[in-house]
Amino acid sequence: MSSNNRIGILGAGRAGTAIARAAARAGVDVQIASTRSPSQMRYHLLQYAPHAEAVYAPQIGTGVELVVLAVPQEDLDDVDPEWFNTRILVDATNRWEEEPLPEWFTAGLRSGLSSSEVIAQQFPNAQVVKALNHISHWAMDAPRSDDARAAAVSSDSPEAAQEVAELVRVLGFQPVVADSLSAGQHTEPGTTYFNVAATSEQLSQQLI
Ligand SMILES: NC(=O)c1ccc[n+]([C@@H]2O[C@H](COP(=O)([O-])OP(=O)(O)OC[C@H]3O[C@@H](n4cnc5c(N)ncnc54)[C@H](OP(=O)(O)O)[C@@H]3O)[C@@H](O)[C@H]2O)c1
């Protein structure tokens, strides 16, 4: 969790705005960016993330320690790694079989890396943590108090994972931490608990 209780979100679509709404409910400040200027986004945000502050995409890492990446993987060629001079990048993206990918992404996957490991290579300035990708925007907006609300947090950095686990908790989920970034591939589309409610125990077993 950012020390100044403020996070950035790159991508203001279904995932990005749902995370922004959940953060606002929890009292976390959000700056959000998309391909559009703050002015072009104003009516969209009024409806979908009224408490978020719109910024230009290159400014998404300014003044925050943690940025959530909520941009489709096919669009990542247009995301400049220099924007992620922030400490932690939360990879909330998913690998969809039918989605075309930038060449570097396909090459990374072919070499045997998970999609988050490829993203970590592309954004070397940040510690990458895979999280929030398997929670649908519907579930993000539907807080529940039972245990079937676990969310995976996978990273090669234990410190970064703990900070993201705190964010996940604040957003209303029970974090289940896996000690490798590659473990996040067990929460991608086609896996058992993708967009499916899971208990901490169920998710822990899935992440092994
Ligand atoms: N939908 C869900 O429930 C959900 C939940 C968790 C994770 N995810 C994952 O999150 C990713 C995004 O999904 P989504 O459903 O939110 O997609 P979406 O509704 O299509 O929104 C995509 C957002 O990314 C922005 N974007 C595209 N290229 C960009 C760039 N170069 N720089 C900055 N912003 C850019 C778009 O900007 P504009 O608005 O300007 O077009 C749009 O705001 C996917 O990998 C998805 O699998 C989705």
PDB file of C-alpha atoms and ligand atoms in Angstrom:
ATOM      1  CA  MET A   1       0.000   0.000   0.000  1.00  0.00           C
ATOM      2  CA  SER A   2       1.286   3.440  -0.855  1.00  0.00           C
ATOM      3  CA  SER A   3       2.649   5.310   2.157  1.00  0.00           C
ATOM      4  CA  ASN A   4       0.637   8.404   1.195  1.00  0.00           C
ATOM      5  CA  ASN A   5      -2.594   6.379   0.850  1.00  0.00           C
ATOM      6  CA  ARG A   6      -2.691   7.131  -2.849  1.00  0.00           C
ATOM      7  CA  ILE A   7      -2.391   4.784  -5.816  1.00  0.00           C
ATOM      8  CA  GLY A   8      -2.272   5.127  -9.566  1.00  0.00           C
ATOM      9  CA  ILE A   9      -4.350   3.107 -12.027  1.00  0.00           C
ATOM     10  CA  LEU A  10      -3.408   2.937 -15.702  1.00  0.00           C
ATOM     11  CA  GLY A  11      -6.522   1.989 -17.671  1.00  0.00           C
ATOM     12  CA  ALA A  12      -9.929   3.478 -17.008  1.00  0.00           C
ATOM     13  CA  GLY A  13     -12.087   0.713 -18.437  1.00  0.00           C
ATOM     14  CA  ARG A  14     -14.125  -1.921 -16.598  1.00  0.00           C
ATOM     15  CA  ALA A  15     -11.286  -3.172 -14.400  1.00  0.00           C
ATOM     16  CA  GLY A  16      -9.560   0.158 -13.750  1.00  0.00           C
ATOM     17  CA  THR A  17     -12.703   2.045 -12.761  1.00  0.00           C
ATOM     18  CA  ALA A  18     -14.004  -0.844 -10.594  1.00  0.00           C
ATOM     19  CA  ILE A  19     -10.703  -0.857  -8.670  1.00  0.00           C
ATOM     20  CA  ALA A  20     -10.938   2.937  -8.411  1.00  0.00           C
ATOM     21  CA  ARG A  21     -14.457   2.702  -6.956  1.00  0.00           C
ATOM     22  CA  ALA A  22     -13.399   0.067  -4.427  1.00  0.00           C
ATOM     23  CA  ALA A  23     -10.402   2.184  -3.449  1.00  0.00           C
ATOM     24  CA  ALA A  24     -12.584   5.254  -2.994  1.00  0.00           C
ATOM     25  CA  ARG A  25     -14.971   3.285  -0.752  1.00  0.00           C
ATOM     26  CA  ALA A  26     -11.952   2.327   1.349  1.00  0.00           C
ATOM     27  CA  GLY A  27     -10.681   5.904   1.596  1.00  0.00           C
ATOM     28  CA  VAL A  28      -7.724   5.416  -0.757  1.00  0.00           C
ATOM     29  CA  ASP A  29      -6.995   8.284  -3.155  1.00  0.00           C
ATOM     30  CA  VAL A  30      -6.700   7.358  -6.817  1.00  0.00           C
ATOM     31  CA  GLN A  31      -5.150   8.960  -9.854  1.00  0.00           C
ATOM     32  CA  ILE A  32      -6.210   7.326 -13.086  1.00  0.00           C
ATOM     33  CA  ALA A  33      -5.199   7.562 -16.733  1.00  0.00           C
ATOM     34  CA  SER A  34      -6.148   6.113 -20.091  1.00  0.00           C
ATOM     35  CA  THR A  35      -5.369   6.938 -23.717  1.00  0.00           C
ATOM     36  CA  ARG A  36      -7.520  10.040 -23.294  1.00  0.00           C
ATOM     37  CA  SER A  37      -6.685  13.357 -21.681  1.00  0.00           C
ATOM     38  CA  PRO A  38      -8.180  14.211 -18.257  1.00  0.00           C
ATOM     39  CA  SER A  39     -10.558  16.581 -20.000  1.00  0.00           C
ATOM     40  CA  GLN A  40     -11.713  13.906 -22.459  1.00  0.00           C
ATOM     41  CA  MET A  41     -12.264  11.458 -19.588  1.00  0.00           C
ATOM     42  CA  ARG A  42     -14.308  13.757 -17.362  1.00  0.00           C
ATOM     43  CA  TYR A  43     -17.837  12.526 -18.188  1.00  0.00           C
ATOM     44  CA  HIS A  44     -16.704   8.900 -18.226  1.00  0.00           C
ATOM     45  CA  LEU A  45     -15.161   9.288 -14.778  1.00  0.00           C
ATOM     46  CA  LEU A  46     -18.140  11.203 -13.428  1.00  0.00           C
ATOM     47  CA  GLN A  47     -20.159   8.078 -14.087  1.00  0.00           C
ATOM     48  CA  TYR A  48     -17.667   5.275 -13.383  1.00  0.00           C
ATOM     49  CA  ALA A  49     -15.071   6.612 -10.941  1.00  0.00           C
ATOM     50  CA  PRO A  50     -16.283   9.968  -9.624  1.00  0.00           C
ATOM     51  CA  HIS A  51     -13.712  10.205  -6.826  1.00  0.00           C
ATOM     52  CA  ALA A  52     -10.661   9.481  -8.981  1.00  0.00           C
ATOM     53  CA  GLU A  53      -8.391  12.228 -10.210  1.00  0.00           C
ATOM     54  CA  ALA A  54      -7.651  12.029 -13.928  1.00  0.00           C
ATOM     55  CA  VAL A  55      -4.045  12.484 -14.994  1.00  0.00           C
ATOM     56  CA  TYR A  56      -2.196  12.097 -18.283  1.00  0.00           C
ATOM     57  CA  ALA A  57      -0.806   8.589 -18.794  1.00  0.00           C
ATOM     58  CA  PRO A  58       2.888   9.608 -18.576  1.00  0.00           C
ATOM     59  CA  GLN A  59       2.123  11.102 -15.127  1.00  0.00           C
ATOM     60  CA  ILE A  60       0.551   7.951 -13.720  1.00  0.00           C
ATOM     61  CA  GLY A  61       3.539   7.122 -11.512  1.00  0.00           C
ATOM     62  CA  THR A  62       4.031  10.644 -10.194  1.00  0.00           C
ATOM     63  CA  GLY A  63       3.615  10.945  -6.435  1.00  0.00           C
ATOM     64  CA  VAL A  64       2.604   7.317  -5.876  1.00  0.00           C
ATOM     65  CA  GLU A  65       4.548   4.182  -5.015  1.00  0.00           C
ATOM     66  CA  LEU A  66       2.129   1.730  -6.546  1.00  0.00           C
ATOM     67  CA  VAL A  67       0.402   1.684  -9.928  1.00  0.00           C
ATOM     68  CA  VAL A  68      -2.174  -0.874 -11.047  1.00  0.00           C
ATOM     69  CA  LEU A  69      -1.832  -1.852 -14.702  1.00  0.00           C
ATOM     70  CA  ALA A  70      -5.348  -2.385 -16.079  1.00  0.00           C
ATOM     71  CA  VAL A  71      -4.701  -2.054 -19.805  1.00  0.00           C
ATOM     72  CA  PRO A  72      -5.412  -4.953 -22.214  1.00  0.00           C
ATOM     73  CA  GLN A  73      -2.185  -6.786 -23.016  1.00  0.00           C
ATOM     74  CA  GLU A  74      -2.683  -6.153 -26.733  1.00  0.00           C
ATOM     75  CA  ASP A  75      -2.299  -2.415 -26.064  1.00  0.00           C
ATOM     76  CA  LEU A  76       0.898  -2.631 -24.031  1.00  0.00           C
ATOM     77  CA  ASP A  77       3.105  -1.601 -26.956  1.00  0.00           C
ATOM     78  CA  ASP A  78       1.730   1.893 -26.428  1.00  0.00           C
ATOM     79  CA  VAL A  79       2.565   1.968 -22.717  1.00  0.00           C
ATOM     80  CA  ASP A  80       5.996   3.479 -22.141  1.00  0.00           C
ATOM     81  CA  PRO A  81       8.018   1.604 -19.484  1.00  0.00           C
ATOM     82  CA  GLU A  82       9.374   5.008 -18.400  1.00  0.00           C
ATOM     83  CA  TRP A  83       5.921   5.784 -16.954  1.00  0.00           C
ATOM     84  CA  PHE A  84       6.616   3.065 -14.348  1.00  0.00           C
ATOM     85  CA  ASN A  85       9.407   4.664 -12.443  1.00  0.00           C
ATOM     86  CA  THR A  86       7.197   3.919  -9.503  1.00  0.00           C
ATOM     87  CA  ARG A  87       8.239   1.200  -7.067  1.00  0.00           C
ATOM     88  CA  ILE A  88       5.458  -1.349  -7.523  1.00  0.00           C
ATOM     89  CA  LEU A  89       3.485  -2.309 -10.612  1.00  0.00           C
ATOM     90  CA  VAL A  90       0.391  -4.392  -9.880  1.00  0.00           C
ATOM     91  CA  ASP A  91      -0.261  -6.497 -12.962  1.00  0.00           C
ATOM     92  CA  ALA A  92      -4.050  -6.868 -13.114  1.00  0.00           C
ATOM     93  CA  THR A  93      -4.008  -7.977 -16.744  1.00  0.00           C
ATOM     94  CA  ASN A  94      -4.900 -11.359 -18.194  1.00  0.00           C
ATOM     95  CA  ARG A  95      -3.678 -13.513 -21.022  1.00  0.00           C
ATOM     96  CA  TRP A  96      -6.592 -14.205 -23.362  1.00  0.00           C
ATOM     97  CA  GLU A  97      -5.828 -16.765 -26.068  1.00  0.00           C
ATOM     98  CA  GLU A  98      -7.673 -14.841 -28.766  1.00  0.00           C
ATOM     99  CA  GLU A  99      -6.036 -11.497 -27.953  1.00  0.00           C
ATOM    100  CA  PRO A 100      -3.273 -10.429 -30.363  1.00  0.00           C
ATOM    101  CA  LEU A 101      -0.070  -9.440 -28.602  1.00  0.00           C
ATOM    102  CA  PRO A 102       2.928  -7.190 -29.206  1.00  0.00           C
ATOM    103  CA  GLU A 103       5.885  -9.088 -30.665  1.00  0.00           C
ATOM    104  CA  TRP A 104       7.992  -8.802 -27.469  1.00  0.00           C
ATOM    105  CA  PHE A 105       5.107 -10.298 -25.488  1.00  0.00           C
ATOM    106  CA  THR A 106       4.735 -13.296 -27.792  1.00  0.00           C
ATOM    107  CA  ALA A 107       8.503 -13.854 -27.755  1.00  0.00           C
ATOM    108  CA  GLY A 108       8.558 -13.797 -23.942  1.00  0.00           C
ATOM    109  CA  LEU A 109       5.727 -16.310 -23.682  1.00  0.00           C
ATOM    110  CA  ARG A 110       7.430 -18.566 -26.246  1.00  0.00           C
ATOM    111  CA  SER A 111      10.562 -18.544 -24.092  1.00  0.00           C
ATOM    112  CA  GLY A 112       8.503 -20.073 -21.286  1.00  0.00           C
ATOM    113  CA  LEU A 113       7.783 -17.019 -19.136  1.00  0.00           C
ATOM    114  CA  SER A 114       4.376 -16.387 -17.577  1.00  0.00           C
ATOM    115  CA  SER A 115       2.590 -13.268 -18.827  1.00  0.00           C
ATOM    116  CA  SER A 116       3.495 -11.361 -15.641  1.00  0.00           C
ATOM    117  CA  GLU A 117       7.149 -12.341 -16.001  1.00  0.00           C
ATOM    118  CA  VAL A 118       7.086 -10.949 -19.534  1.00  0.00           C
ATOM    119  CA  ILE A 119       5.562  -7.747 -18.169  1.00  0.00           C
ATOM    120  CA  ALA A 120       8.291  -7.626 -15.511  1.00  0.00           C
ATOM    121  CA  GLN A 121      10.902  -7.805 -18.289  1.00  0.00           C
ATOM    122  CA  GLN A 122       9.179  -5.018 -20.213  1.00  0.00           C
ATOM    123  CA  PHE A 123       8.860  -2.764 -17.140  1.00  0.00           C
ATOM    124  CA  PRO A 124      12.246  -3.303 -15.443  1.00  0.00           C
ATOM    125  CA  ASN A 125      12.057  -0.197 -13.234  1.00  0.00           C
ATOM    126  CA  ALA A 126       9.217  -1.578 -11.105  1.00  0.00           C
ATOM    127  CA  GLN A 127       8.725  -4.593  -8.869  1.00  0.00           C
ATOM    128  CA  VAL A 128       5.859  -6.494 -10.451  1.00  0.00           C
ATOM    129  CA  VAL A 129       3.123  -8.122  -8.402  1.00  0.00           C
ATOM    130  CA  LYS A 130       0.331 -10.072 -10.074  1.00  0.00           C
ATOM    131  CA  ALA A 131      -2.967  -9.337  -8.323  1.00  0.00           C
ATOM    132  CA  LEU A 132      -6.624  -8.350  -8.851  1.00  0.00           C
ATOM    133  CA  ASN A 133      -6.641  -9.965 -12.311  1.00  0.00           C
ATOM    134  CA  HIS A 134      -8.956 -12.836 -11.370  1.00  0.00           C
ATOM    135  CA  ILE A 135     -11.550 -10.626  -9.631  1.00  0.00           C
ATOM    136  CA  SER A 136     -14.224  -9.454 -12.067  1.00  0.00           C
ATOM    137  CA  HIS A 137     -15.387  -5.849 -12.005  1.00  0.00           C
ATOM    138  CA  TRP A 138     -18.762  -7.161 -10.817  1.00  0.00           C
ATOM    139  CA  ALA A 139     -17.156  -8.842  -7.803  1.00  0.00           C
ATOM    140  CA  MET A 140     -15.057  -5.760  -7.122  1.00  0.00           C
ATOM    141  CA  ASP A 141     -18.305  -3.808  -6.712  1.00  0.00           C
ATOM    142  CA  ALA A 142     -20.020  -6.462  -4.558  1.00  0.00           C
ATOM    143  CA  PRO A 143     -18.384  -6.559  -1.143  1.00  0.00           C
ATOM    144  CA  ARG A 144     -19.083  -9.686   0.901  1.00  0.00           C
ATOM    145  CA  SER A 145     -18.048 -10.517   4.406  1.00  0.00           C
ATOM    146  CA  ASP A 146     -17.652 -14.277   4.077  1.00  0.00           C
ATOM    147  CA  ASP A 147     -14.407 -16.155   3.515  1.00  0.00           C
ATOM    148  CA  ALA A 148     -15.135 -16.880  -0.151  1.00  0.00           C
ATOM    149  CA  ARG A 149     -13.447 -13.687  -1.117  1.00  0.00           C
ATOM    150  CA  ALA A 150      -9.791 -14.575  -1.369  1.00  0.00           C
ATOM    151  CA  ALA A 151      -7.516 -12.821  -3.851  1.00  0.00           C
ATOM    152  CA  ALA A 152      -4.096 -13.938  -5.030  1.00  0.00           C
ATOM    153  CA  VAL A 153      -0.967 -11.815  -4.686  1.00  0.00           C
ATOM    154  CA  SER A 154       2.044 -13.271  -6.533  1.00  0.00           C
ATOM    155  CA  SER A 155       5.499 -11.759  -6.667  1.00  0.00           C
ATOM    156  CA  ASP A 156       9.209 -12.532  -6.552  1.00  0.00           C
ATOM    157  CA  SER A 157       9.555  -9.670  -4.057  1.00  0.00           C
ATOM    158  CA  PRO A 158       8.210 -10.479  -0.560  1.00  0.00           C
ATOM    159  CA  GLU A 159       8.208  -6.782   0.408  1.00  0.00           C
ATOM    160  CA  ALA A 160       6.238  -5.702  -2.655  1.00  0.00           C
ATOM    161  CA  ALA A 161       3.846  -8.634  -2.171  1.00  0.00           C
ATOM    162  CA  GLN A 162       3.136  -7.550   1.415  1.00  0.00           C
ATOM    163  CA  GLU A 163       2.330  -4.013   0.321  1.00  0.00           C
ATOM    164  CA  VAL A 164      -0.030  -5.228  -2.379  1.00  0.00           C
ATOM    165  CA  ALA A 165      -1.577  -7.707   0.065  1.00  0.00           C
ATOM    166  CA  GLU A 166      -2.423  -4.739   2.276  1.00  0.00           C
ATOM    167  CA  LEU A 167      -4.074  -2.965  -0.664  1.00  0.00           C
ATOM    168  CA  VAL A 168      -6.025  -6.114  -1.511  1.00  0.00           C
ATOM    169  CA  ARG A 169      -7.199  -6.335   2.107  1.00  0.00           C
ATOM    170  CA  VAL A 170      -8.243  -2.680   2.097  1.00  0.00           C
ATOM    171  CA  LEU A 171     -10.236  -3.305  -1.094  1.00  0.00           C
ATOM    172  CA  GLY A 172     -12.222  -5.985   0.755  1.00  0.00           C
ATOM    173  CA  PHE A 173     -10.471  -9.257  -0.109  1.00  0.00           C
ATOM    174  CA  GLN A 174      -8.440 -11.771   1.833  1.00  0.00           C
ATOM    175  CA  PRO A 175      -4.988 -11.808   0.272  1.00  0.00           C
ATOM    176  CA  VAL A 176      -3.297 -15.130  -0.410  1.00  0.00           C
ATOM    177  CA  VAL A 177       0.385 -14.505  -1.066  1.00  0.00           C
ATOM    178  CA  ALA A 178       2.414 -16.723  -3.401  1.00  0.00           C
ATOM    179  CA  ASP A 179       6.180 -16.344  -3.298  1.00  0.00           C
ATOM    180  CA  SER A 180       6.783 -16.266  -7.045  1.00  0.00           C
ATOM    181  CA  LEU A 181       5.514 -14.041  -9.815  1.00  0.00           C
ATOM    182  CA  SER A 182       5.003 -17.049 -12.064  1.00  0.00           C
ATOM    183  CA  ALA A 183       2.433 -18.492  -9.616  1.00  0.00           C
ATOM    184  CA  GLY A 184       0.042 -15.841 -10.915  1.00  0.00           C
ATOM    185  CA  GLN A 185      -0.508 -17.930 -14.044  1.00  0.00           C
ATOM    186  CA  HIS A 186      -2.684 -20.220 -11.884  1.00  0.00           C
ATOM    187  CA  THR A 187      -5.245 -17.408 -11.614  1.00  0.00           C
ATOM    188  CA  GLU A 188      -5.510 -16.538 -15.302  1.00  0.00           C
ATOM    189  CA  PRO A 189      -8.464 -17.246 -17.644  1.00  0.00           C
ATOM    190  CA  GLY A 190      -9.277 -20.954 -17.840  1.00  0.00           C
ATOM    191  CA  THR A 191      -8.069 -21.718 -14.311  1.00  0.00           C
ATOM    192  CA  THR A 192     -10.368 -22.917 -11.529  1.00  0.00           C
ATOM    193  CA  TYR A 193     -10.891 -19.685  -9.619  1.00  0.00           C
ATOM    194  CA  PHE A 194     -10.763 -17.172 -12.433  1.00  0.00           C
ATOM    195  CA  ASN A 195     -13.818 -14.950 -11.842  1.00  0.00           C
ATOM    196  CA  VAL A 196     -15.003 -17.549  -9.330  1.00  0.00           C
ATOM    197  CA  ALA A 197     -15.236 -16.892  -5.588  1.00  0.00           C
ATOM    198  CA  ALA A 198     -12.678 -18.870  -3.600  1.00  0.00           C
ATOM    199  CA  THR A 199     -11.752 -19.308   0.031  1.00  0.00           C
ATOM    200  CA  SER A 200      -8.183 -18.628   1.146  1.00  0.00           C
ATOM    201  CA  GLU A 201      -7.599 -22.369   1.487  1.00  0.00           C
ATOM    202  CA  GLN A 202      -8.872 -23.120  -2.010  1.00  0.00           C
ATOM    203  CA  LEU A 203      -6.781 -20.375  -3.541  1.00  0.00           C
ATOM    204  CA  SER A 204      -3.650 -21.385  -1.606  1.00  0.00           C
ATOM    205  CA  GLN A 205      -3.902 -24.890  -3.034  1.00  0.00           C
ATOM    206  CA  GLN A 206      -4.393 -23.490  -6.522  1.00  0.00           C
ATOM    207  CA  LEU A 207      -1.286 -21.318  -6.264  1.00  0.00           C
ATOM    208  CA  ILE A 208       1.112 -24.146  -5.335  1.00  0.00           C
TER     209      ILE A 208
HETATM  210  N1  LIG B   1     -13.161  -6.462 -16.901  1.00  0.00           N
HETATM  211  C1  LIG B   1     -12.860  -7.086 -15.741  1.00  0.00           C
HETATM  212  O1  LIG B   1     -13.749  -7.457 -14.932  1.00  0.00           O
HETATM  213  C2  LIG B   1     -11.407  -7.321 -15.377  1.00  0.00           C
HETATM  214  C3  LIG B   1     -11.098  -7.652 -14.051  1.00  0.00           C
HETATM  215  C4  LIG B   1      -9.757  -7.858 -13.706  1.00  0.00           C
HETATM  216  C5  LIG B   1      -8.774  -7.756 -14.689  1.00  0.00           C
HETATM  217  N2  LIG B   1      -9.107  -7.456 -15.973  1.00  0.00           N
HETATM  218  C6  LIG B   1      -8.029  -7.342 -16.975  1.00  0.00           C
HETATM  219  O2  LIG B   1      -7.655  -5.973 -17.063  1.00  0.00           O
HETATM  220  C7  LIG B   1      -7.287  -5.660 -18.423  1.00  0.00           C
HETATM  221  C8  LIG B   1      -8.208  -4.544 -18.905  1.00  0.00           C
HETATM  222  O3  LIG B   1      -9.523  -5.066 -18.973  1.00  0.00           O
HETATM  223  P1  LIG B   1     -10.821  -4.130 -19.034  1.00  0.00           P
HETATM  224  O4  LIG B   1     -11.972  -5.053 -19.050  1.00  0.00           O
HETATM  225  O5  LIG B   1     -10.762  -3.075 -18.003  1.00  0.00           O
HETATM  226  O6  LIG B   1     -10.635  -3.467 -20.476  1.00  0.00           O
HETATM  227  P2  LIG B   1     -11.433  -2.219 -21.076  1.00  0.00           P
HETATM  228  O7  LIG B   1     -12.749  -2.069 -20.398  1.00  0.00           O
HETATM  229  O8  LIG B   1     -11.389  -2.382 -22.552  1.00  0.00           O
HETATM  230  O9  LIG B   1     -10.527  -0.939 -20.670  1.00  0.00           O
HETATM  231  C9  LIG B   1      -9.221  -0.804 -21.132  1.00  0.00           C
HETATM  232  C10 LIG B   1      -8.665   0.521 -20.681  1.00  0.00           C
HETATM  233  O10 LIG B   1      -7.274   0.569 -21.038  1.00  0.00           O
HETATM  234  C11 LIG B   1      -7.003   1.848 -21.584  1.00  0.00           C
HETATM  235  N3  LIG B   1      -5.849   1.828 -22.455  1.00  0.00           N
HETATM  236  C12 LIG B   1      -5.665   1.149 -23.612  1.00  0.00           C
HETATM  237  N4  LIG B   1      -4.445   1.416 -24.125  1.00  0.00           N
HETATM  238  C13 LIG B   1      -3.861   2.288 -23.265  1.00  0.00           C
HETATM  239  C14 LIG B   1      -2.609   2.952 -23.249  1.00  0.00           C
HETATM  240  N5  LIG B   1      -1.710   2.768 -24.213  1.00  0.00           N
HETATM  241  N6  LIG B   1      -2.349   3.811 -22.240  1.00  0.00           N
HETATM  242  C15 LIG B   1      -3.248   4.020 -21.251  1.00  0.00           C
HETATM  243  N7  LIG B   1      -4.455   3.411 -21.206  1.00  0.00           N
HETATM  244  C16 LIG B   1      -4.750   2.552 -22.204  1.00  0.00           C
HETATM  245  C17 LIG B   1      -8.263   2.207 -22.335  1.00  0.00           C
HETATM  246  O11 LIG B   1      -8.235   3.594 -22.559  1.00  0.00           O
HETATM  247  P3  LIG B   1      -9.461   4.412 -23.234  1.00  0.00           P
HETATM  248  O12 LIG B   1     -10.542   4.399 -22.185  1.00  0.00           O
HETATM  249  O13 LIG B   1      -8.906   5.756 -23.456  1.00  0.00           O
HETATM  250  O14 LIG B   1      -9.830   3.645 -24.463  1.00  0.00           O
HETATM  251  C18 LIG B   1      -9.328   1.731 -21.350  1.00  0.00           C
HETATM  252  O15 LIG B   1      -9.566   2.739 -20.374  1.00  0.00           O
HETATM  253  C19 LIG B   1      -7.433  -6.963 -19.214  1.00  0.00           C
HETATM  254  O16 LIG B   1      -6.187  -7.618 -19.289  1.00  0.00           O
HETATM  255  C20 LIG B   1      -8.420  -7.763 -18.375  1.00  0.00           C
HETATM  256  O17 LIG B   1      -8.314  -9.170 -18.572  1.00  0.00           O
HETATM  257  C21 LIG B   1     -10.391  -7.221 -16.328  1.00  0.00           C
END
